[in-house]
Coordinates of C-alpha atoms (C1' of nucleotides) in Angstrom, one line a residue:
Chain U
M1 CA 1.9 -34.9 -27.2
L2 CA -1.1 -33.4 -25.7
S3 CA -3.5 -34.0 -28.4
T4 CA -2.6 -37.6 -28.7
S5 CA -3.8 -38.6 -25.3
V6 CA -6.8 -36.5 -25.8
S7 CA -7.8 -38.0 -29.1
V8 CA -7.4 -41.5 -27.6
T9 CA -9.8 -40.5 -24.9
S10 CA -12.3 -39.2 -27.3
R11 CA -12.2 -42.4 -29.4
L12 CA -12.7 -44.5 -26.4
L13 CA -15.7 -42.4 -25.6
Y14 CA -17.0 -42.9 -29.0
R15 CA -16.5 -46.4 -29.4
G16 CA -18.2 -47.1 -26.1
L17 CA -21.3 -45.1 -26.6
G18 CA -22.8 -45.3 -29.8
S19 CA -25.9 -43.3 -29.2
I20 CA -24.3 -39.9 -29.0
P21 CA -24.7 -37.7 -32.1
A22 CA -21.6 -38.0 -34.2
P23 CA -20.3 -34.4 -34.7
L24 CA -19.8 -34.1 -30.9
Y25 CA -17.1 -36.8 -30.9
D26 CA -15.5 -35.7 -34.2
D27 CA -11.8 -35.8 -33.5
S28 CA -11.4 -32.4 -35.3
I29 CA -13.6 -30.7 -32.6
I30 CA -12.0 -32.4 -29.7
E31 CA -8.4 -32.3 -31.0
P32 CA -7.6 -28.5 -31.2
L33 CA -8.2 -28.0 -27.5
G34 CA -5.0 -26.9 -25.9
F35 CA -5.0 -28.6 -22.4
P36 CA -3.4 -26.9 -19.6
S37 CA -1.8 -30.0 -18.4
N38 CA -1.9 -33.6 -19.6
D39 CA -2.2 -35.0 -16.1
N40 CA -5.8 -33.4 -15.6
L41 CA -7.1 -36.1 -17.7
H42 CA -6.0 -38.8 -15.4
R43 CA -5.9 -37.2 -12.0
S44 CA -9.2 -37.2 -9.9
R45 CA -10.9 -33.8 -10.6
N46 CA -14.5 -32.9 -9.7
G47 CA -14.5 -36.5 -8.2
V48 CA -14.2 -38.0 -11.8
R49 CA -11.5 -40.1 -13.4
V50 CA -11.1 -40.5 -17.1
F51 CA -12.2 -44.0 -17.2
D52 CA -15.3 -43.3 -15.0
L53 CA -16.3 -41.3 -17.9
L54 CA -16.9 -44.7 -19.7
E55 CA -19.6 -45.6 -17.2
G56 CA -23.0 -43.9 -17.5
N57 CA -24.2 -42.3 -20.7
G58 CA -22.2 -40.1 -23.0
A59 CA -23.8 -36.9 -22.3
T60 CA -22.8 -37.3 -18.6
A61 CA -19.3 -38.1 -19.9
L62 CA -18.9 -35.1 -22.1
R63 CA -20.4 -32.7 -19.4
C64 CA -17.9 -33.9 -17.0
L65 CA -15.1 -33.4 -19.6
Y66 CA -16.3 -29.8 -20.2
N67 CA -16.6 -29.1 -16.6
M68 CA -13.1 -30.4 -15.8
L69 CA -11.7 -28.2 -18.7
L70 CA -13.6 -25.1 -17.6
K71 CA -12.6 -25.5 -14.1
E72 CA -8.9 -25.8 -15.0
C73 CA -9.4 -22.6 -17.2
T74 CA -10.8 -20.8 -14.3
V75 CA -8.2 -21.8 -11.8
S76 CA -5.2 -21.0 -14.0
K77 CA -7.1 -17.9 -15.6
R78 CA -6.6 -19.1 -19.2
V79 CA -9.4 -17.2 -20.8
D80 CA -8.3 -18.0 -24.4
Q81 CA -8.5 -21.8 -23.8
G82 CA -11.7 -21.3 -22.1
K83 CA -13.1 -19.6 -25.1
T84 CA -12.3 -22.7 -27.0
V85 CA -14.1 -24.8 -24.6
H86 CA -17.0 -22.3 -25.1
A87 CA -17.0 -22.8 -28.6
H88 CA -17.6 -26.6 -28.0
V89 CA -20.2 -26.1 -25.5
A90 CA -22.0 -23.8 -27.9
K91 CA -22.2 -26.5 -30.5
S92 CA -23.1 -29.1 -27.9
L93 CA -26.4 -30.3 -26.6
F94 CA -25.8 -28.3 -23.2
R95 CA -25.7 -24.9 -24.9
C96 CA -29.2 -24.2 -23.3
E97 CA -28.4 -25.7 -20.0
V98 CA -28.3 -23.3 -17.0
V99 CA -25.6 -24.9 -14.9
M100 CA -23.3 -25.2 -17.9
N101 CA -23.8 -21.7 -18.8
N102 CA -23.3 -20.7 -15.1
T103 CA -20.1 -22.5 -15.3
L104 CA -19.0 -20.7 -18.4
L105 CA -20.2 -17.4 -16.9
N106 CA -18.0 -18.1 -13.8
M107 CA -15.0 -18.9 -15.9
Y108 CA -15.1 -15.5 -17.7
A109 CA -16.0 -13.7 -14.4
K110 CA -13.1 -15.3 -12.5
C111 CA -10.6 -14.4 -15.3
G112 CA -11.8 -10.9 -15.2
S113 CA -13.3 -10.9 -18.5
L114 CA -16.4 -9.2 -17.5
E115 CA -17.6 -8.1 -21.1
E116 CA -17.5 -11.7 -22.2
A117 CA -19.3 -12.7 -18.9
R118 CA -21.9 -10.3 -19.6
K119 CA -22.6 -11.7 -23.2
V120 CA -22.9 -15.1 -21.9
F121 CA -25.4 -13.7 -19.2
D122 CA -27.4 -11.7 -21.7
E123 CA -27.7 -14.5 -24.2
M124 CA -28.8 -17.1 -21.7
P125 CA -32.2 -18.4 -22.4
Q126 CA -32.8 -19.2 -18.8
R127 CA -31.3 -17.9 -15.6
D128 CA -31.4 -19.0 -12.0
F129 CA -30.2 -17.1 -8.9
V130 CA -26.7 -18.5 -9.2
T131 CA -26.4 -16.9 -12.6
W132 CA -27.1 -13.5 -11.0
T133 CA -24.9 -14.2 -8.1
T134 CA -22.0 -15.3 -10.5
L135 CA -22.1 -11.9 -12.5
I136 CA -22.6 -9.8 -9.4
S137 CA -19.5 -11.3 -7.8
G138 CA -17.5 -10.9 -11.0
Y139 CA -18.3 -7.3 -11.0
S140 CA -17.6 -7.0 -7.3
Q141 CA -14.3 -8.7 -7.4
H142 CA -13.0 -6.8 -10.4
G143 CA -13.5 -3.3 -9.4
Q144 CA -16.8 -2.6 -11.1
P145 CA -18.9 -2.2 -7.7
I146 CA -21.5 0.1 -9.3
D147 CA -22.4 -2.5 -11.9
A148 CA -22.5 -5.2 -9.3
L149 CA -25.1 -2.8 -7.4
V150 CA -27.2 -2.2 -10.4
L151 CA -27.3 -5.8 -11.3
F152 CA -28.4 -6.6 -7.8
I153 CA -31.4 -4.3 -8.1
Q154 CA -32.3 -5.9 -11.4
M155 CA -32.1 -9.3 -9.9
L156 CA -34.5 -8.3 -7.1
R157 CA -36.9 -6.7 -9.7
D158 CA -36.8 -9.9 -11.7
G159 CA -38.0 -11.8 -8.6
F160 CA -34.9 -13.8 -7.8
I161 CA -34.1 -14.4 -4.3
P162 CA -30.5 -13.6 -3.2
N163 CA -28.5 -15.9 -0.8
E164 CA -25.6 -15.4 1.6
F165 CA -23.2 -15.8 -1.6
T166 CA -25.1 -13.0 -3.4
L167 CA -25.1 -10.7 -0.3
S168 CA -21.5 -11.0 0.7
S169 CA -20.6 -9.9 -2.9
V170 CA -23.0 -6.9 -3.0
V171 CA -21.9 -5.8 0.5
K172 CA -18.4 -5.9 -0.7
A173 CA -19.4 -3.8 -3.7
A174 CA -21.1 -1.2 -1.5
A175 CA -18.0 -0.9 0.5
A176 CA -16.0 -0.2 -2.5
A177 CA -18.5 2.0 -4.4
E178 CA -18.2 5.9 -4.5
P179 CA -19.9 8.0 -3.7
R180 CA -20.9 6.1 -0.5
G181 CA -24.2 7.4 0.5
C182 CA -26.2 5.1 2.8
C183 CA -26.5 2.1 0.5
G184 CA -24.3 0.0 2.8
Q185 CA -26.6 0.6 5.9
Q186 CA -29.6 -0.3 3.7
L187 CA -28.0 -3.4 2.7
H188 CA -27.1 -4.3 6.1
G189 CA -31.0 -4.0 6.9
F190 CA -31.7 -6.1 4.0
C191 CA -29.3 -9.0 5.3
L192 CA -30.9 -8.7 8.6
K193 CA -34.3 -9.2 7.2
C194 CA -33.2 -12.1 5.1
G195 CA -31.4 -13.5 8.2
Y196 CA -28.1 -13.5 6.8
D197 CA -26.6 -10.8 8.8
L198 CA -24.7 -13.1 11.3
N199 CA -23.5 -15.4 8.6
V200 CA -19.8 -15.6 8.6
H201 CA -19.2 -14.4 5.0
V202 CA -21.9 -11.7 4.9
G203 CA -20.8 -10.7 8.4
S204 CA -17.3 -10.3 7.4
S205 CA -18.3 -8.3 4.4
L206 CA -20.6 -6.1 6.7
L207 CA -17.8 -5.5 9.1
D208 CA -15.2 -4.9 6.4
M209 CA -17.6 -2.3 5.0
Y210 CA -18.0 -0.5 8.4
T211 CA -14.2 -0.4 8.7
R212 CA -13.9 1.2 5.3
Y213 CA -16.7 3.8 6.2
G214 CA -14.7 4.5 9.4
L215 CA -17.4 3.4 11.6
M216 CA -15.3 1.2 13.8
D217 CA -18.0 0.8 16.7
D218 CA -20.4 -0.4 14.2
A219 CA -17.9 -2.8 12.8
Q220 CA -17.4 -4.0 16.4
L221 CA -21.0 -4.8 16.9
V222 CA -21.1 -6.9 13.8
F223 CA -18.1 -8.8 14.9
D224 CA -19.6 -9.5 18.5
A225 CA -22.8 -10.7 16.9
L226 CA -21.5 -13.0 14.3
E227 CA -22.9 -16.6 14.8
S228 CA -19.4 -18.2 14.4
R229 CA -16.0 -16.6 13.6
N230 CA -13.1 -17.6 11.6
D231 CA -9.6 -16.3 10.7
V232 CA -11.1 -14.0 8.1
S233 CA -13.5 -12.4 10.4
W234 CA -10.5 -11.7 12.8
N235 CA -8.3 -10.4 9.9
V236 CA -11.1 -8.2 8.6
L237 CA -11.4 -6.4 11.9
I238 CA -7.5 -6.2 12.6
A239 CA -6.9 -5.0 8.9
G240 CA -9.8 -2.3 9.5
H241 CA -7.9 -1.0 12.4
A242 CA -4.5 -1.2 11.0
R243 CA -5.7 0.9 7.7
R244 CA -7.0 3.7 10.3
C245 CA -3.5 3.8 11.9
G246 CA -5.3 2.1 15.1
T247 CA -2.0 0.1 15.7
E248 CA -2.8 -0.4 19.3
K249 CA -6.3 -1.7 18.6
A250 CA -4.9 -4.1 16.0
L251 CA -2.3 -5.5 18.2
E252 CA -4.8 -6.1 21.1
L253 CA -7.0 -7.9 18.6
F254 CA -4.2 -10.0 17.4
Q255 CA -3.5 -11.1 20.9
R256 CA -7.2 -11.8 21.6
M257 CA -7.2 -13.8 18.3
L258 CA -4.2 -16.1 19.6
R259 CA -5.8 -16.5 23.1
E260 CA -9.1 -17.8 21.5
G261 CA -7.2 -20.4 19.5
F262 CA -7.1 -18.8 16.0
R263 CA -3.9 -19.2 13.8
P264 CA -2.8 -15.9 12.3
S265 CA -2.2 -16.3 8.7
H266 CA 0.1 -14.0 6.4
F267 CA -2.9 -11.7 6.1
S268 CA -2.9 -11.1 9.9
Y269 CA 0.7 -10.4 9.6
S270 CA 1.0 -8.2 6.8
S271 CA -1.9 -5.9 8.3
I272 CA -0.1 -5.9 11.7
F273 CA 3.4 -5.0 10.2
G274 CA 1.8 -2.4 7.8
A275 CA 0.4 -0.9 10.9
C276 CA 3.3 -0.8 12.8
S277 CA 5.4 0.5 10.1
S278 CA 3.1 3.3 9.3
T279 CA 2.9 4.3 13.1
G280 CA 6.4 3.5 13.9
F281 CA 5.8 0.7 16.7
L282 CA 9.1 -1.1 16.0
E283 CA 9.3 -2.9 19.2
Q284 CA 5.6 -4.4 19.0
G285 CA 6.3 -5.1 15.2
K286 CA 9.4 -7.0 16.2
W287 CA 7.5 -9.0 18.8
V288 CA 4.9 -10.0 16.3
H289 CA 7.7 -10.8 13.9
A290 CA 9.5 -13.0 16.5
Y291 CA 6.0 -14.8 17.0
M292 CA 5.7 -15.5 13.4
I293 CA 9.1 -17.1 13.3
K294 CA 8.4 -19.2 16.2
S295 CA 5.1 -20.4 15.0
G296 CA 6.7 -21.7 11.9
E297 CA 4.7 -19.5 9.5
K298 CA 6.6 -19.3 6.2
L299 CA 7.8 -15.8 5.1
V300 CA 5.9 -15.2 1.9
A301 CA 6.2 -12.1 -0.1
F302 CA 2.9 -10.6 1.0
A303 CA 4.0 -10.4 4.6
G304 CA 7.7 -10.1 3.9
N305 CA 7.1 -7.0 1.8
T306 CA 5.4 -5.2 4.7
L307 CA 8.1 -6.4 6.9
I308 CA 10.8 -4.9 4.7
D309 CA 8.8 -1.7 4.8
M310 CA 8.3 -1.8 8.6
Y311 CA 12.2 -2.3 9.3
A312 CA 13.0 0.4 7.0
K313 CA 10.4 2.9 8.3
S314 CA 11.5 2.1 11.9
G315 CA 15.1 3.1 10.7
S316 CA 16.6 -0.2 10.6
I317 CA 17.6 -0.5 6.8
H318 CA 19.9 -3.4 7.6
D319 CA 17.2 -5.6 9.1
A320 CA 15.0 -4.5 6.0
R321 CA 17.8 -6.0 3.7
K322 CA 18.1 -9.2 5.8
I323 CA 14.2 -9.8 5.3
F324 CA 14.8 -9.1 1.6
D325 CA 17.6 -11.7 1.4
R326 CA 15.5 -14.4 3.4
L327 CA 12.6 -14.2 1.1
A328 CA 12.2 -17.6 -0.8
K329 CA 10.2 -15.8 -3.6
R330 CA 10.6 -12.1 -4.3
D331 CA 8.0 -10.3 -6.5
V332 CA 8.1 -6.8 -7.9
V333 CA 6.8 -5.4 -4.6
S334 CA 9.6 -6.9 -2.6
W335 CA 12.2 -5.2 -4.9
N336 CA 10.3 -2.0 -4.7
S337 CA 10.0 -2.1 -1.1
L338 CA 13.8 -2.2 -0.7
L339 CA 14.3 0.3 -3.3
T340 CA 11.9 2.7 -1.6
A341 CA 13.7 2.0 1.8
Y342 CA 17.1 3.0 0.3
A343 CA 15.6 6.1 -1.3
Q344 CA 13.9 7.2 1.8
H345 CA 17.1 6.7 3.8
G346 CA 19.2 8.6 1.3
F347 CA 21.2 5.6 0.2
G348 CA 21.4 6.5 -3.5
R349 CA 24.4 4.0 -4.4
E350 CA 22.7 1.2 -2.9
A351 CA 19.3 1.8 -4.6
V352 CA 21.1 2.2 -8.1
C353 CA 22.9 -1.4 -7.4
L354 CA 19.7 -2.9 -6.3
F355 CA 18.0 -1.6 -9.4
E356 CA 20.6 -3.0 -11.7
E357 CA 20.4 -6.2 -9.6
M358 CA 16.6 -6.1 -10.2
R359 CA 17.0 -5.9 -14.1
K360 CA 19.5 -8.6 -14.0
A361 CA 17.1 -10.7 -12.2
E362 CA 14.7 -10.3 -14.9
I363 CA 12.1 -8.5 -12.8
T364 CA 10.4 -5.8 -14.9
P365 CA 10.5 -2.5 -13.1
N366 CA 7.2 -0.8 -12.9
E367 CA 6.6 2.9 -12.5
I368 CA 7.0 2.5 -8.5
S369 CA 10.3 1.1 -9.1
F370 CA 11.5 4.0 -11.3
L371 CA 10.0 6.4 -8.7
S372 CA 12.1 5.0 -6.0
V373 CA 15.4 4.8 -7.8
L374 CA 14.6 8.3 -9.0
T375 CA 13.8 9.5 -5.4
A376 CA 17.0 7.8 -4.3
C377 CA 19.1 9.7 -6.8
S378 CA 17.5 13.1 -5.8
H379 CA 17.9 12.3 -2.1
S380 CA 21.6 11.6 -2.7
G381 CA 22.4 14.2 -5.4
L382 CA 23.0 11.7 -8.0
L383 CA 22.2 14.0 -11.0
D384 CA 23.6 11.9 -13.8
E385 CA 22.2 8.7 -12.7
G386 CA 18.7 10.5 -12.2
W387 CA 18.7 11.6 -15.7
H388 CA 19.6 8.2 -16.9
Y389 CA 16.8 6.5 -15.2
F390 CA 14.4 9.1 -16.2
E391 CA 15.3 8.5 -19.9
L392 CA 15.5 4.8 -19.3
M393 CA 12.0 4.9 -17.9
K394 CA 10.7 6.6 -21.0
R395 CA 12.5 4.2 -23.4
D396 CA 10.8 1.5 -21.5
G397 CA 7.3 2.7 -22.5
I398 CA 6.6 4.0 -19.0
V399 CA 5.1 7.5 -19.1
P400 CA 6.4 9.6 -16.3
K401 CA 3.7 10.9 -14.0
A402 CA 3.7 14.0 -11.9
W403 CA 5.7 12.7 -9.1
H404 CA 8.5 11.5 -11.5
Y405 CA 8.6 15.0 -12.6
V406 CA 9.0 16.1 -8.9
T407 CA 12.1 14.1 -8.4
I408 CA 13.9 15.7 -11.6
V409 CA 12.9 19.2 -10.1
D410 CA 14.3 18.2 -6.9
L411 CA 17.4 16.8 -8.5
L412 CA 18.0 19.9 -10.5
G413 CA 17.2 22.1 -7.6
R414 CA 19.5 20.2 -5.3
S415 CA 22.4 20.8 -7.8
G416 CA 21.8 24.4 -7.6
D417 CA 20.7 24.9 -11.2
L418 CA 17.3 26.5 -10.4
D419 CA 17.0 28.1 -13.9
R420 CA 17.2 24.7 -15.6
A421 CA 14.7 23.4 -13.0
L422 CA 12.3 26.2 -13.8
R423 CA 12.9 25.5 -17.6
F424 CA 12.3 21.9 -17.2
I425 CA 8.8 22.6 -15.4
R426 CA 7.8 25.0 -18.3
E427 CA 8.8 22.3 -20.8
M428 CA 7.1 19.3 -19.2
P429 CA 4.3 17.8 -21.2
I430 CA 1.9 17.7 -18.0
E431 CA 0.5 20.7 -16.1
P432 CA 2.8 21.4 -13.2
T433 CA 1.3 20.1 -9.8
A434 CA 1.5 21.7 -6.4
A435 CA 4.2 19.1 -5.5
I436 CA 6.4 20.2 -8.5
W437 CA 6.2 23.7 -7.3
K438 CA 7.0 22.8 -3.8
A439 CA 10.1 21.1 -4.9
L440 CA 11.2 24.2 -6.6
L441 CA 10.2 26.2 -3.6
N442 CA 12.4 24.0 -1.2
A443 CA 15.2 24.2 -3.8
C444 CA 14.9 28.1 -3.3
R445 CA 14.9 27.8 0.5
M446 CA 18.3 25.7 0.1
H447 CA 20.0 28.1 -2.3
K448 CA 18.3 31.3 -0.7
N449 CA 16.8 32.3 -3.9
V450 CA 14.2 34.8 -2.7
E451 CA 12.7 35.9 -6.0
L452 CA 12.0 32.5 -7.5
G453 CA 11.0 31.2 -4.3
A454 CA 8.2 33.8 -3.9
Y455 CA 7.1 32.9 -7.6
A456 CA 7.1 29.2 -6.8
A457 CA 5.2 29.7 -3.6
E458 CA 2.6 31.8 -5.5
H459 CA 1.7 28.7 -7.7
V460 CA 1.9 26.5 -4.6
F461 CA -0.7 28.7 -2.8
E462 CA -2.8 28.6 -5.9
L463 CA -2.9 24.7 -6.3
D464 CA -2.9 23.8 -2.6
P465 CA -3.9 26.6 -0.5
D466 CA -4.6 24.5 2.6
D467 CA -0.9 23.1 3.0
P468 CA 0.9 25.3 5.9
G469 CA 4.1 23.9 4.8
P470 CA 4.8 26.3 1.9
H471 CA 3.9 29.3 3.8
V472 CA 6.5 28.4 6.6
I473 CA 9.3 27.8 3.9
L474 CA 8.4 31.1 2.2
Y475 CA 8.8 32.8 5.7
N476 CA 11.9 31.1 6.3
I477 CA 13.2 32.2 2.9
Y478 CA 12.4 35.8 3.6
A479 CA 13.7 35.5 7.2
S480 CA 17.0 34.2 6.3
G481 CA 17.4 36.8 3.8
G482 CA 16.7 39.5 6.5
R483 CA 13.6 40.5 4.7
W484 CA 11.5 40.5 7.9
N485 CA 8.7 42.8 6.4
D486 CA 8.0 40.3 3.7
A487 CA 8.4 37.5 6.2
A488 CA 5.6 39.4 8.4
R489 CA 3.5 39.7 5.3
V490 CA 3.5 35.9 4.8
R491 CA 2.6 35.4 8.5
K492 CA -0.4 37.8 8.1
K493 CA -1.6 36.2 4.9
M494 CA -1.5 32.8 6.7
K495 CA -3.5 34.2 9.5
E496 CA -6.0 35.6 7.1
S497 CA -6.3 32.6 5.1
G498 CA -6.8 30.5 8.2
V499 CA -4.1 28.2 7.2
K500 CA -2.7 26.7 10.5
K501 CA 0.8 25.4 11.0
E502 CA 0.6 22.0 12.4
P503 CA 1.9 21.8 16.0
A504 CA 5.4 20.1 15.7
C505 CA 5.9 17.1 17.8
S506 CA 8.8 14.5 18.2
W507 CA 8.7 11.1 19.6
V508 CA 10.9 8.3 20.7
E509 CA 10.2 4.6 21.4
I510 CA 11.9 3.2 24.5
E511 CA 11.1 -0.2 26.0
N512 CA 7.5 -0.5 24.4
A513 CA 6.6 3.0 25.5
I514 CA 6.4 5.9 23.2
H515 CA 7.4 9.3 24.7
M516 CA 5.8 12.3 22.8
F517 CA 7.2 15.9 23.1
V518 CA 6.1 19.3 21.7
A519 CA 8.0 22.5 21.7
N520 CA 8.5 23.9 25.1
D521 CA 7.1 21.0 26.6
E522 CA 6.4 21.5 30.2
R523 CA 4.6 18.5 31.2
H524 CA 7.0 15.6 31.1
P525 CA 8.0 14.2 34.7
Q526 CA 11.5 14.5 33.7
R527 CA 11.5 18.0 32.3
E528 CA 14.1 19.3 34.7
E529 CA 16.6 16.4 34.0
I530 CA 15.9 16.8 30.2
S531 CA 16.4 20.6 30.4
R532 CA 19.7 20.2 32.2
K533 CA 20.9 17.5 29.9
W534 CA 20.3 20.0 27.0
E535 CA 22.0 22.7 28.7
E536 CA 25.1 20.5 28.9
I537 CA 24.9 19.2 25.3
Y538 CA 24.3 22.8 24.2
A539 CA 27.4 23.9 25.7
K540 CA 29.5 21.3 24.2
I541 CA 28.2 22.0 20.6
K542 CA 28.7 25.7 21.0
D543 CA 32.2 25.1 21.6
L544 CA 32.3 23.1 18.2
G545 CA 30.9 26.2 16.6
Y546 CA 27.1 25.9 16.6
V547 CA 25.4 29.3 16.0
P548 CA 21.6 29.2 16.5
D549 CA 19.8 29.9 13.2
T550 CA 16.9 31.9 14.2
S551 CA 15.4 32.2 10.9
H552 CA 13.6 28.9 11.7
V553 CA 11.6 30.4 14.3
V554 CA 8.2 31.6 13.1
V555 CA 7.1 33.5 16.2
H556 CA 7.9 37.2 15.6
V557 CA 9.9 38.1 18.8
D558 CA 13.1 39.6 19.6
Q559 CA 16.5 37.9 19.0
Q560 CA 17.1 36.5 22.6
E561 CA 13.8 35.1 23.0
R562 CA 14.1 33.5 19.5
E563 CA 17.4 31.8 20.6
V564 CA 15.5 30.5 23.7
N565 CA 12.5 29.0 21.8
L566 CA 14.9 27.4 19.3
Q567 CA 16.4 25.4 22.1
Y568 CA 13.2 23.8 23.1
H569 CA 12.2 22.7 19.5
S570 CA 10.5 19.2 20.2
E571 CA 13.2 17.2 18.4
K572 CA 16.0 18.7 20.7
I573 CA 13.9 17.7 23.7
A574 CA 13.2 14.3 22.3
L575 CA 17.2 13.9 21.8
A576 CA 17.9 15.0 25.2
F577 CA 15.3 12.6 26.6
A578 CA 16.7 9.7 24.5
L579 CA 20.2 10.5 25.7
L580 CA 19.1 10.2 29.3
N581 CA 17.2 6.9 28.7
T582 CA 19.2 4.8 26.4
P583 CA 22.5 2.9 26.8
P584 CA 25.5 4.7 25.8
G585 CA 26.7 3.9 22.2
S586 CA 23.3 2.6 21.1
T587 CA 21.6 4.1 18.0
I588 CA 18.8 6.8 18.9
H589 CA 15.8 6.9 16.8
I590 CA 13.5 10.0 16.8
K591 CA 10.4 10.5 14.7
K592 CA 8.9 13.7 13.8
N593 CA 5.5 14.7 12.4
I594 CA 6.9 17.6 10.3
R595 CA 10.1 18.3 8.2
V596 CA 13.1 18.7 10.6
C597 CA 14.1 22.4 10.9
G598 CA 17.5 23.7 9.8
D599 CA 18.6 24.8 13.2
C600 CA 17.9 21.3 14.8
H601 CA 19.4 19.7 11.8
S602 CA 22.9 21.6 12.4
A603 CA 22.6 20.9 16.2
I604 CA 21.9 17.2 15.8
K605 CA 24.8 16.8 13.4
L606 CA 27.1 18.1 16.2
V607 CA 25.4 16.3 18.9
S608 CA 26.1 13.1 17.1
K609 CA 29.9 14.1 17.2
V610 CA 29.9 15.1 20.8
V611 CA 28.0 12.0 22.1
E612 CA 29.6 9.6 19.7
R613 CA 26.2 8.0 18.8
E614 CA 24.3 7.5 15.7
I615 CA 21.3 9.3 15.5
I616 CA 18.5 8.4 13.2
V617 CA 15.6 11.0 12.5
R618 CA 12.5 10.2 10.5
D619 CA 10.5 13.1 9.2
T620 CA 7.6 13.4 7.0
N621 CA 9.9 13.3 4.0
R622 CA 12.8 11.0 4.6
F623 CA 15.3 9.7 7.1
H624 CA 18.4 11.6 8.4
H625 CA 21.3 9.5 9.5
F626 CA 23.5 11.7 11.7
R627 CA 26.9 10.3 12.3
D628 CA 30.3 11.8 13.4
G629 CA 29.0 15.4 12.7
T630 CA 27.5 14.7 9.3
C631 CA 24.0 13.6 8.0
S632 CA 23.1 11.2 5.1
C633 CA 21.0 13.9 3.6
G634 CA 24.1 15.9 2.6
D635 CA 22.3 18.9 4.2
Y636 CA 19.7 18.9 1.5
W637 CA 16.0 17.9 2.2
Chain Z
dA1 C1' -22.1 -23.7 -10.6
dT2 C1' -22.1 -18.7 -6.7
dA3 C1' -19.3 -15.5 -1.1
dG4 C1' -15.7 -12.4 2.7
dG5 C1' -9.5 -10.5 4.3
dG6 C1' -3.6 -8.8 2.9
dT7 C1' 1.8 -5.5 0.2
dT8 C1' 5.5 -1.1 -2.3
dA9 C1' 5.1 5.2 -4.2
dG10 C1' 2.6 9.9 -3.5

DNA sequence: ATAGGGTTAG
């Protein structure tokens, strides 16, 4: 059907314009072209209608036709059809024309076929500055920043003058290139000399580069100096702060952007939600979400996916599900985001259901999907399901990476089959990583296997000597086995090697304010009330059978003092504070910078029963949902 | 004919 209308067109061209060399209009040449869409010949494109082609001379008509086709291939990224057009161009009058070759080069570059693009470039009899710029931006946009920079130097050596298009691509390349060196700053100087440093495009690239270098003040200076700003320049600055966990700054800029009359796009929203998510600013994130709804901005996957993640990471798994359900179009990342959410919250069954739903919806799971469903299985102790998905993954042709192996070691470890976990590690086709040994070490802590724990710890110390976590776990393994001499040895070794335990802290967000606590916190204005509240709770949970587990105190002091220290762990203080300052019956959210300690875990379980509240604790590893005396992690984490 | 910004895991 397509070729019929094409050949009609070509005959019209031929009849009307006799002076054109015959082979160019031979139907056998034109006909094999597969057109992306029939409409394109009739629709206005490049300002040309098919019948306009009849006016003027034949060369112009054909050039327009090739341009239309190449544009269509570029936009729809159909490089195979582009190659067919290329074959025609190569036989035509235009094969030596700079502009036509630039168009071809651009088609290949935009489609990501950089080798083809390079061939066109190398074979061009003549080049202009657009030729260079097109290939440079191709490299820059497709993850080949070094090639872009090398080509830029050659461009200058060959005497071509870069313009603002060239420079914005080159600066982007410099921001992405490793190692960084100082080529970014040198380029900034170059832009300044050319007078392009204040241009919106070049300037946005420059300020993006500075944020990626971590030089936020320099980024701000570039932003302030821009000759004009648009939504992109705002978004670049917001995204820069968001990436560096500068959530407050990102939010402040977002509000300034609104005040100055710019309309945020899904770029702005996804940066903001991402920042709120990684730093736990739920209330602020909700505010921005509400603003987005009111402004009528459609919920697209890019922003929606971060929103799923934000609600999940803030502890509101049900809100995460709501967003997922409301998304008009879901991509693989949307599914992965919700799968990950279920995994982190220990909702294993839900994750398994969702994974099956995903396959029914004909979305192909990728390695992240499998990682999430495996993590969910391991966090809920679904041993058989975990094995099933591990096998399925391999059958689907996805090669398991180290992190997939971690989940299996974790799964076997949780089930208590430590020997099998060790055998699994020994038989893996990859070299075990620190994370794999850490999973075994953790299993040894939970099942109190001192010998294997020490063995796993040795491997961890060798592979990741700077992580204080494993030292603390090994200490706890020895301490809970009553082996205080060995425990003391671990402490001594920690001291000698200079590994520092990260000071634990916990925080709660109440009415837009974040309250942070460290152990034995004595600075809070409500400290006396908090202390009284904890004493009251402590008495009640003791009645329910709570016995302080002093093996979790790393300070080597006498038993009584250990018990006292334990009662002022940061998560207990934060919990007492939250009980004082939130309405009865509401869910309490606590966040913690390291893994929740075993004693606090047992205490919080009982507190959830005593106060009849749901308590959700986010630690570095996962979420714990405490309710009516139990925890969603099943006491394994 | 050529330019700059955003998502999930670890």
